Short mmCIF file of C-alpha atoms and ligand atoms in Angstrom, two decimals:
data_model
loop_
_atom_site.label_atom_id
_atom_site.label_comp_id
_atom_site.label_asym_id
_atom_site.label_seq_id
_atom_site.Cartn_x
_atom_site.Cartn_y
_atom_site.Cartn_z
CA UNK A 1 102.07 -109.99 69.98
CA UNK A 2 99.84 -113.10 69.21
CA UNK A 3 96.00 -112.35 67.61
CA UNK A 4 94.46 -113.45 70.75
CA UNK A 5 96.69 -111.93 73.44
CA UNK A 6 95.00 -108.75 74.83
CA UNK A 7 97.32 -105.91 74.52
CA UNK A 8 98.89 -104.68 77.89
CA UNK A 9 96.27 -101.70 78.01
CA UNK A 10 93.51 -101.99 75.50
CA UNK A 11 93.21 -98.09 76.22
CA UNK A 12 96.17 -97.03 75.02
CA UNK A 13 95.54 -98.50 71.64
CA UNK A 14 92.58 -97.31 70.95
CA UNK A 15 93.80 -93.68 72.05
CA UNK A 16 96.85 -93.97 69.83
CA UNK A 17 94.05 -94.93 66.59
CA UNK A 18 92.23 -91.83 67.45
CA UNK A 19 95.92 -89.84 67.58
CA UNK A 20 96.71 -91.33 64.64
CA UNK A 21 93.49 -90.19 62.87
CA UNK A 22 93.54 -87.02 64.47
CA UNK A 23 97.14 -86.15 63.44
CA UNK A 24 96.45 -87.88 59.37
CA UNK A 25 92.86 -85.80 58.97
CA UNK A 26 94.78 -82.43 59.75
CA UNK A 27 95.09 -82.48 56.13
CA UNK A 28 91.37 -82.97 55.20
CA UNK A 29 89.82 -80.45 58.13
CA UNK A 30 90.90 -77.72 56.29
CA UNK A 31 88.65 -78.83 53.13
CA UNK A 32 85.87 -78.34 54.74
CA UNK A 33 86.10 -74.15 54.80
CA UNK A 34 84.18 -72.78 52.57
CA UNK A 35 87.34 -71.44 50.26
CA UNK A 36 89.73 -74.48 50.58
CA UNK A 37 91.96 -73.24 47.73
CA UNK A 38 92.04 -75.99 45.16
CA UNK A 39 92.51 -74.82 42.00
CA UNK A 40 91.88 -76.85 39.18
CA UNK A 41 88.14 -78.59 38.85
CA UNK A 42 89.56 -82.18 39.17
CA UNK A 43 91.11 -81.57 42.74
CA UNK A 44 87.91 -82.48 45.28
CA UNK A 45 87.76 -85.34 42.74
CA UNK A 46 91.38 -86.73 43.39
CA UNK A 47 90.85 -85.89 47.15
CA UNK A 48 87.32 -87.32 47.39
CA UNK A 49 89.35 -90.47 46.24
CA UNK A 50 91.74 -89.76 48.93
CA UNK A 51 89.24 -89.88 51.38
CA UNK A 52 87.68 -93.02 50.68
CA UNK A 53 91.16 -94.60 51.18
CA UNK A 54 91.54 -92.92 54.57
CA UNK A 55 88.20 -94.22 55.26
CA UNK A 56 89.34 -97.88 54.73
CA UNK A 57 92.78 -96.75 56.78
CA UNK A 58 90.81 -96.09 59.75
CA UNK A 59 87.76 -97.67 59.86
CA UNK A 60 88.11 -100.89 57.72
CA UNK A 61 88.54 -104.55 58.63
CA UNK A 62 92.21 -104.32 58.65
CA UNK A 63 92.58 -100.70 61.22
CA UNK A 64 93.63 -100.47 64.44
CA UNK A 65 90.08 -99.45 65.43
CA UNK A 66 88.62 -102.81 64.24
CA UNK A 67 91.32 -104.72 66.11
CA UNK A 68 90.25 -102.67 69.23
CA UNK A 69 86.61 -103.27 68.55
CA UNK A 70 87.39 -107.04 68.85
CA UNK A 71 89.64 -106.35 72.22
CA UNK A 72 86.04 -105.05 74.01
CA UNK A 73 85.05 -108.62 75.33
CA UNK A 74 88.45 -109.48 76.39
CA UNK A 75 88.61 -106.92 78.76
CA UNK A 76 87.86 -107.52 82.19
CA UNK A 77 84.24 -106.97 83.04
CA UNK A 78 84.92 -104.01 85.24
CA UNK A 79 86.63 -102.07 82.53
CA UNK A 80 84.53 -103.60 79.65
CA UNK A 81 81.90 -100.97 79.51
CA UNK A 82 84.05 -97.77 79.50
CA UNK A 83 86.36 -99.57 77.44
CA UNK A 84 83.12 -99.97 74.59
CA UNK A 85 81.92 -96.92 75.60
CA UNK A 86 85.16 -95.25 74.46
CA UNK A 87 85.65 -97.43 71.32
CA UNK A 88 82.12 -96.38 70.35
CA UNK A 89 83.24 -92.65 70.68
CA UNK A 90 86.19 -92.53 68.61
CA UNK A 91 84.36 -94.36 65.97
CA UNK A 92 81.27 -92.54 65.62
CA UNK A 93 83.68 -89.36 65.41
CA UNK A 94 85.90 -90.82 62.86
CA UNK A 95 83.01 -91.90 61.00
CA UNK A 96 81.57 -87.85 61.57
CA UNK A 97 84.55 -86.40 60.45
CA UNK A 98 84.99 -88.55 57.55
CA UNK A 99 81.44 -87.91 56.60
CA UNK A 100 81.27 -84.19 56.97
CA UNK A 101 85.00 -83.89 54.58
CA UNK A 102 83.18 -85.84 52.06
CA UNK A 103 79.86 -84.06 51.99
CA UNK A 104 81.96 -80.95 51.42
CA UNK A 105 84.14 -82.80 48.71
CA UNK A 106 80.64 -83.35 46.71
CA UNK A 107 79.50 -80.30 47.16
CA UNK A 108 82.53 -78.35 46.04
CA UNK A 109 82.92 -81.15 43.15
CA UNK A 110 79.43 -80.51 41.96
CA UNK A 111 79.43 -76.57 42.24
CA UNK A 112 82.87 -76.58 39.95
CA UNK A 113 81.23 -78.59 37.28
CA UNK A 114 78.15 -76.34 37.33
CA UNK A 115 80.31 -73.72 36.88
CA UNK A 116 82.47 -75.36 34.10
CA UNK A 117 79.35 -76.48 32.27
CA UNK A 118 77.46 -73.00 32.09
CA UNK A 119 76.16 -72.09 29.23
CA UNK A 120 75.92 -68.00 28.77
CA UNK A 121 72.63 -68.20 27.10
CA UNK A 122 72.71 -64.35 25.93
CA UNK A 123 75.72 -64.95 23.93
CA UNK A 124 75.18 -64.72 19.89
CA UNK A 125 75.23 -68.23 18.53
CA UNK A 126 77.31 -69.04 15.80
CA UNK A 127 75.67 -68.77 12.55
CA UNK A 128 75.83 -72.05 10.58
CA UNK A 129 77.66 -72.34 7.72
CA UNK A 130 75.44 -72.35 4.09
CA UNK A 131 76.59 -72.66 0.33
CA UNK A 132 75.40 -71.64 -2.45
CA UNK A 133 75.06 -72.87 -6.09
CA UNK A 134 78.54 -72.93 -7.95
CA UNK A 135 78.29 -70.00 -10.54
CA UNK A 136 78.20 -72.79 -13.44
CA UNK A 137 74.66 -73.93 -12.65
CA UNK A 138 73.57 -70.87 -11.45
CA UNK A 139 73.96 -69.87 -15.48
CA UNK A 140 72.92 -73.41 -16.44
CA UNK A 141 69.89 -73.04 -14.28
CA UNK A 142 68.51 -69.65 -15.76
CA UNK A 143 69.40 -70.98 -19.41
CA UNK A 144 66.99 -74.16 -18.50
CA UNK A 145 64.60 -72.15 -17.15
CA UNK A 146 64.58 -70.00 -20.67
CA UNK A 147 64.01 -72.40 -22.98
CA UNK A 148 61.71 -74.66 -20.55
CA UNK A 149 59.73 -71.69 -20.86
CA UNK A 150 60.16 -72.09 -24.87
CA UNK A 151 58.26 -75.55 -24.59
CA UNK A 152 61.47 -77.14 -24.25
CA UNK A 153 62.27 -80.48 -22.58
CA UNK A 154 65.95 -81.14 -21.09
CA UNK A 155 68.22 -83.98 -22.21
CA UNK A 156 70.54 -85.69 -20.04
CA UNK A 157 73.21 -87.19 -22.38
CA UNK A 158 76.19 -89.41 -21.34
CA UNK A 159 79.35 -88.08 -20.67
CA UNK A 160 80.80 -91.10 -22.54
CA UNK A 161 80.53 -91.82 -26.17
CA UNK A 162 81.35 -94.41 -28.47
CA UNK A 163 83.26 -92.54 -31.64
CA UNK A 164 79.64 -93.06 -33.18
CA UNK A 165 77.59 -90.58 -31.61
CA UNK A 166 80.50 -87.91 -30.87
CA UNK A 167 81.36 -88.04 -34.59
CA UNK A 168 80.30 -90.78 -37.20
CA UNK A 169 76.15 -89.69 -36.62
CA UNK A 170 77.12 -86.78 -36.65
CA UNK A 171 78.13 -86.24 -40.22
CA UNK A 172 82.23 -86.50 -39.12
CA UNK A 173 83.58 -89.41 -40.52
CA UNK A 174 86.70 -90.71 -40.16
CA UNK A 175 89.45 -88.72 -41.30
CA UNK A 176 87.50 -85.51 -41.49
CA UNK A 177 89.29 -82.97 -40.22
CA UNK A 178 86.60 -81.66 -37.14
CA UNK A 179 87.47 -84.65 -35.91
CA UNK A 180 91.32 -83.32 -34.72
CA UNK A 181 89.91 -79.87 -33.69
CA UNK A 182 87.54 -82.15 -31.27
CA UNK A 183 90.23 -84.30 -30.05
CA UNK A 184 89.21 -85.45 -27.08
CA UNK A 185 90.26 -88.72 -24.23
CA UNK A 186 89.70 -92.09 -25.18
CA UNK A 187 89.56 -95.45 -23.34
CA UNK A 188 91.87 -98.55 -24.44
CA UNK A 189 88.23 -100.29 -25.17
CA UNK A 190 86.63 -97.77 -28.04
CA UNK A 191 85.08 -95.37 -25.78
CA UNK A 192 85.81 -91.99 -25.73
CA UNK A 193 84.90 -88.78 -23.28
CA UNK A 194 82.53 -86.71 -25.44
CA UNK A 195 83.96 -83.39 -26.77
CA UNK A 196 80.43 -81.83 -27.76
CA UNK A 197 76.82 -81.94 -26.38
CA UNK A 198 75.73 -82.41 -30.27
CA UNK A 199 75.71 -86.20 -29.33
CA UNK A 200 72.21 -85.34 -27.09
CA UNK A 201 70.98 -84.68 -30.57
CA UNK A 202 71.56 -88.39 -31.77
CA UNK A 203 70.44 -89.86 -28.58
CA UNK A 204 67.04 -87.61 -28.44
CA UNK A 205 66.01 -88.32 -31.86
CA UNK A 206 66.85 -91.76 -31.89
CA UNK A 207 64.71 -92.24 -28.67
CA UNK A 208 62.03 -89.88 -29.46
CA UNK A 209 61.45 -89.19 -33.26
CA UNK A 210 60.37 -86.19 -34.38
CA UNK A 211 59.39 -83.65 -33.61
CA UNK A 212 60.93 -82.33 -31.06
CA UNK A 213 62.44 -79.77 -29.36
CA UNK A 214 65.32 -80.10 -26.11
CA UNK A 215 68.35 -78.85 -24.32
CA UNK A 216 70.89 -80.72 -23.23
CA UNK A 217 73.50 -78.92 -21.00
CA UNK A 218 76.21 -81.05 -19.87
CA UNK A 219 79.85 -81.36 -19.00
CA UNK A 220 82.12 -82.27 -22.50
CA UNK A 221 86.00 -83.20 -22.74
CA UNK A 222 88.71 -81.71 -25.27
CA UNK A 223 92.60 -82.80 -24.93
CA UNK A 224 93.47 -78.91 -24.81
CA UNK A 225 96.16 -77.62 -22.43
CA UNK A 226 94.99 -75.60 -19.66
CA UNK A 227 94.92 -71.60 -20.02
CA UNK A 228 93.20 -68.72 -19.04
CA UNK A 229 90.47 -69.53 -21.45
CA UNK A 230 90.51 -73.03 -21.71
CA UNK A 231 90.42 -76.17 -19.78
CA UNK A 232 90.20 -79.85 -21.05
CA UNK A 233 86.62 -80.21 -19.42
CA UNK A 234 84.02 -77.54 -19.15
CA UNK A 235 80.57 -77.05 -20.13
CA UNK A 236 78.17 -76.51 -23.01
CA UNK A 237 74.45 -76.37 -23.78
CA UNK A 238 73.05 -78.14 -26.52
CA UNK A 239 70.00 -76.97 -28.40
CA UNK A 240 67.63 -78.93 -30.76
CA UNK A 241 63.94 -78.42 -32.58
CA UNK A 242 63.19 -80.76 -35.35
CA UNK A 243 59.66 -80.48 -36.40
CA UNK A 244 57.73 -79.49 -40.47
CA UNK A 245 58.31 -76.32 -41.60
CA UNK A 246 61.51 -75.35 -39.45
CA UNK A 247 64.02 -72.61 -41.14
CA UNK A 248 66.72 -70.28 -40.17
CA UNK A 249 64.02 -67.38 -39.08
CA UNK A 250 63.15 -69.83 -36.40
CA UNK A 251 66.58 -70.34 -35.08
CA UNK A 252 67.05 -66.98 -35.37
CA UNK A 253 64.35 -65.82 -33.59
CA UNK A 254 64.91 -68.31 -30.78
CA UNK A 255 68.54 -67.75 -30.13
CA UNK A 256 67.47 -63.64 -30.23
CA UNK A 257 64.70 -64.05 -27.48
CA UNK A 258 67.40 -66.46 -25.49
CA UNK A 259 69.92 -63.87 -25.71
CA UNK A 260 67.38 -61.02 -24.84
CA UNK A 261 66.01 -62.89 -21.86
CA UNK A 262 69.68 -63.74 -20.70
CA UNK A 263 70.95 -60.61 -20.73
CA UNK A 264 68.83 -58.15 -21.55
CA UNK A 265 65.69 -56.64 -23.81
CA UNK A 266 68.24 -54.31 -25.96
CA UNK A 267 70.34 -57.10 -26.60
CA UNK A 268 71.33 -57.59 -30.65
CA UNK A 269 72.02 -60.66 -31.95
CA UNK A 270 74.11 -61.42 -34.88
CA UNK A 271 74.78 -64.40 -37.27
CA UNK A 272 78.14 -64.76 -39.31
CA UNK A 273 77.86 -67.43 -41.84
CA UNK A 274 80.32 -70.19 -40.79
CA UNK A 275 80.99 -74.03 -41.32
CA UNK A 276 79.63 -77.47 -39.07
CA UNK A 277 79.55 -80.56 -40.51
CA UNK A 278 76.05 -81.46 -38.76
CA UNK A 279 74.42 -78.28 -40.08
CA UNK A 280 73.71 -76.59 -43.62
CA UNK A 281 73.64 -73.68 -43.59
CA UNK A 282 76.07 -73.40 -40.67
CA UNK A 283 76.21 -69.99 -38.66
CA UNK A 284 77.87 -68.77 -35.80
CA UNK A 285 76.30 -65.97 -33.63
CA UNK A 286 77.66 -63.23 -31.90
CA UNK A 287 75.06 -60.55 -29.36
CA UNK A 288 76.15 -57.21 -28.32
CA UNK A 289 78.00 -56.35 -25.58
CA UNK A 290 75.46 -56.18 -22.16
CA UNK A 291 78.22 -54.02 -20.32
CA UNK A 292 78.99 -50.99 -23.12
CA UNK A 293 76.02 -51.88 -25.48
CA UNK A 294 78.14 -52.29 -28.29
CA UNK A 295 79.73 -49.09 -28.42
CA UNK A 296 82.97 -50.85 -27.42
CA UNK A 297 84.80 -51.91 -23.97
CA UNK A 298 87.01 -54.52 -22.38
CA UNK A 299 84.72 -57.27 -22.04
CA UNK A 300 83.98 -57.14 -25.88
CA UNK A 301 87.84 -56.43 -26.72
CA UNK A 302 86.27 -53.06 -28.26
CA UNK A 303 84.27 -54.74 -30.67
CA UNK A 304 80.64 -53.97 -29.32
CA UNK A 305 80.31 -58.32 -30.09
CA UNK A 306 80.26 -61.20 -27.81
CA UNK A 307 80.75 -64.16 -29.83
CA UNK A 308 78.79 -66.87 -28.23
CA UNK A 309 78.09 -70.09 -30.21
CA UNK A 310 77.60 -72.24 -33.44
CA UNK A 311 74.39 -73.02 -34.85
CA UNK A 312 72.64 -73.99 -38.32
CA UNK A 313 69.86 -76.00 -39.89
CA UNK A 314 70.50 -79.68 -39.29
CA UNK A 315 71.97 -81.22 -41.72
CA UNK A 316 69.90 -84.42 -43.96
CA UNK A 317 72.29 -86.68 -43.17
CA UNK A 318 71.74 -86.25 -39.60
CA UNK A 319 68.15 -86.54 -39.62
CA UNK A 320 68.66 -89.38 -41.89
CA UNK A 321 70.37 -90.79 -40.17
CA UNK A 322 68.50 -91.35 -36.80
CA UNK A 323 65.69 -92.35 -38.86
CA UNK A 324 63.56 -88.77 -39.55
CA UNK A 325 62.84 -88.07 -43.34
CA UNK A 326 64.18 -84.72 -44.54
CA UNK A 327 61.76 -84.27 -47.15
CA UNK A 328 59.19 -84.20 -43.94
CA UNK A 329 60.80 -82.54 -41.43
CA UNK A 330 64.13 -79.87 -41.08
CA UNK A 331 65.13 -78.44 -37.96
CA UNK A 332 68.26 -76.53 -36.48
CA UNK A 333 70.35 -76.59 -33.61
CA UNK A 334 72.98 -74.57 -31.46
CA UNK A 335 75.35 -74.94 -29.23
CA UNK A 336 77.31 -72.55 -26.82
CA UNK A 337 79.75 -72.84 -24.00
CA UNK A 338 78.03 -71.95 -20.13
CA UNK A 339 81.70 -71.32 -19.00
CA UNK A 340 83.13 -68.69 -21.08
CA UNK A 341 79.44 -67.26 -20.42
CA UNK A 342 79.98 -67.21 -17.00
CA UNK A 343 82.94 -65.82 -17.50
CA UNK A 344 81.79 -63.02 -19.29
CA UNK A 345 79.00 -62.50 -16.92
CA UNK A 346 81.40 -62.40 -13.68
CA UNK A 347 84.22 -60.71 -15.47
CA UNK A 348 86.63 -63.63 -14.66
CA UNK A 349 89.80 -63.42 -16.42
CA UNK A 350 90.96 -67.27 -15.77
CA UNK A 351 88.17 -69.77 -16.42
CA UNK A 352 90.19 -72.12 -14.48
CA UNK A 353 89.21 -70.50 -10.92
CA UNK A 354 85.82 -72.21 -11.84
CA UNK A 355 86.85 -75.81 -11.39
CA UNK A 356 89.70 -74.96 -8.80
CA UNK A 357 87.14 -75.71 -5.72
CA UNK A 358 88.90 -72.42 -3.51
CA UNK A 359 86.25 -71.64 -1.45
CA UNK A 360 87.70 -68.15 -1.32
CA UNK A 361 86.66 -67.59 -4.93
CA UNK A 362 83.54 -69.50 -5.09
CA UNK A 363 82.24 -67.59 -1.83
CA UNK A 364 82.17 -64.34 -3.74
CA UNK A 365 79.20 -65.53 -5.44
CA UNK A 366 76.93 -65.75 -3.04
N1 LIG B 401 79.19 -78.69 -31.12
C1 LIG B 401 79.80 -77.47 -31.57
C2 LIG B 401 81.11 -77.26 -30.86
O1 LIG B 401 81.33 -77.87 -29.85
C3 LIG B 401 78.88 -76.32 -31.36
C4 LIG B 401 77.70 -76.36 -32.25
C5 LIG B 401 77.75 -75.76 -33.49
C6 LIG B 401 76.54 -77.00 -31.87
C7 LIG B 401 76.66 -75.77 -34.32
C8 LIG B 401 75.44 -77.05 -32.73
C9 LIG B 401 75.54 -76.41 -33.95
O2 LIG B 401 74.30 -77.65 -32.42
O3 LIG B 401 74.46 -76.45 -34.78
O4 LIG B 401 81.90 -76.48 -31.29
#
């Protein structure tokens, strides 16, 4: 049938829109009771969608109803006015129909994502995760604190030497045989990962003189093969007090009130003559046991002793060294290992677990 041919009855087409409608929105009218059975949150959605399409179906510039709209002035004058009057009808309840589905769409839309998106404010929340110091500078921390209180200052060395400060200023020339015990990593380039915090002791008195009197805990480096009790990194403390005067009752009496602050007022400290090539005399000390009070247990292998560190008066050639006269000044230093104090403290039997990063051991330590 040409564009601008009326149809043979105007009527009928219009009717047959509405029936059309009618028979397509069958499917929509029951959305609009209150419990319209769609399941899952996203169905109003797809059907809201759905709707807008019928909309354009029906009502747009392309339906039947818009071709009938344009039939109303071809009719013959007599019928014209029913024949709008009717077009007007099925529209406006089309457009109601469409309206009303949709309204109910959004509502139902809206009241599933108020639902989904409820928060039950009553509920515990989850408590955030903290850590905690790693058990290494938890030790390191209340050995600073000690000797801080001692009129201490704390040295941060370098972690890489040149064979100079690890050994040569440090009375270990070449050849000497400390220097193989201390074997440590070395670059292609004459620098090598320090195997002792003694360096500190160069660096501090070469930048400061004397007198003085420092820590330096830090991380050192020895080419040993991991075991239970060692590992090729780990940590020592450093200890150093040049001034005039110094002698062995001072180092004595210094490590003592360390060890008695550290781990306990009874504790008994001991010194074992021993050998360093930075220090003469040279002594190694040992404190008693702080679990069995040196009666004998497990932790102390049954000897009542812990041994601890080395230690001695530093030696002239040190001090010389650095540029501090020996005639003027003498002084001593000590060194000890935080690890194998930790694991004392913590009863560890594998010093390892300390640098294995499992939270499930580090946790305990809370
Ligand atoms: N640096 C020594 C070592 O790693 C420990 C040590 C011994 C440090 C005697 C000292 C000392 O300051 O006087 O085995």
């Amino acid at each position: 049938m040409p564009q601008d041919q009326t149809p043979e009855d105007p009527r009928a087409q219009v009717e047959s829109a509405r029936d059309a409608f009618e028979r397509e929105f069958e499917r929509f009218a029951a959305l609009t009771a209150e419990s319209a059975g769609l399941k899952s949150p996203d169905d109003p959605e797809v059907l809201l969608r759905d709707v807008s399409e019928f909309r354009t179906k029906h009502l747009g510039k392309k339906s039947v109803l818009a071709a009938s709209k344009k039939l109303i002035g071809k009719v013959s004058p007599e019928e014209r006015a029913a024949f709008g009057q009717l077009v007007q009808q099925i529209e406006s309840d089309i457009v109601e129909k469409i309206e009303r589905t949709e309204q109910s769409l959004r509502a139902r839309v809206e009241s599933l994502r108020t639902a989904r998106e409820a928060v039950d404010v009553t509920l515990p929340g989850r408590r955030p995760h903290r850590g905690h110091l790693h058990p290494i500078t938890v030790v390191r921390q209340r050995i600073e604190d000690i000797f801080v209180s001692l009129g201490y200052a704390i040295e941060d060395g370098r972690e890489i030497e040149t064979d100079f400060f690890n050994f040569d200023a440090l009375n270990i020339p070449d050849n000497h045989p400390a220097r193989a015990t201390q074997d440590t990593f070395y670059t292609t380039d004459g620098y090598a990962l320090r195997s002792q915090t003694s360096t500190v002791q160069i660096h501090a008195m070469q930048r400061r003189g004397a007198p003085l009197r420092m820590i330096a805990p830090g991380r050192v480096f020895r080419r040993d093969t991991p075991d239970p009790t060692h590992n090729p990194m780990f940590f020592q403390v450093e200890g150093l007090c040049v001034d005039r005067g110094i002698t062995m009752a001072h180092l004595k009496g210094t490590v003592a009130e360390f060890l008695r602050r550290m781990f306990g007022e009874r504790t008994v400290t001991r010194f074992r003559p021993s050998y360093f090539p930075f220090t003469e005399p040279s002594a190694e000390f040992d404190f008693s046991c702080f679990k069995c009070g040196g009666s004998g247990c497990r932790i102390c292998k049954n000897s009542g002793w812990i041994e601890l560190g080395g230690s001695g008066m530093v030696h002239p050639n040190v001090l010389r060294g650095v540029g501090v006269d020996p005639e003027e000044f003498s002084g001593f230093a000590f060194g000890l290992g935080i690890d194998r104090m930790v694991a004392l403290m913590y009863g560890l039997d594998d010093i390892r677990l300390l640098f294995e990063n499992d939270i499930r051991f580090l946790s305990q330590f809370d």
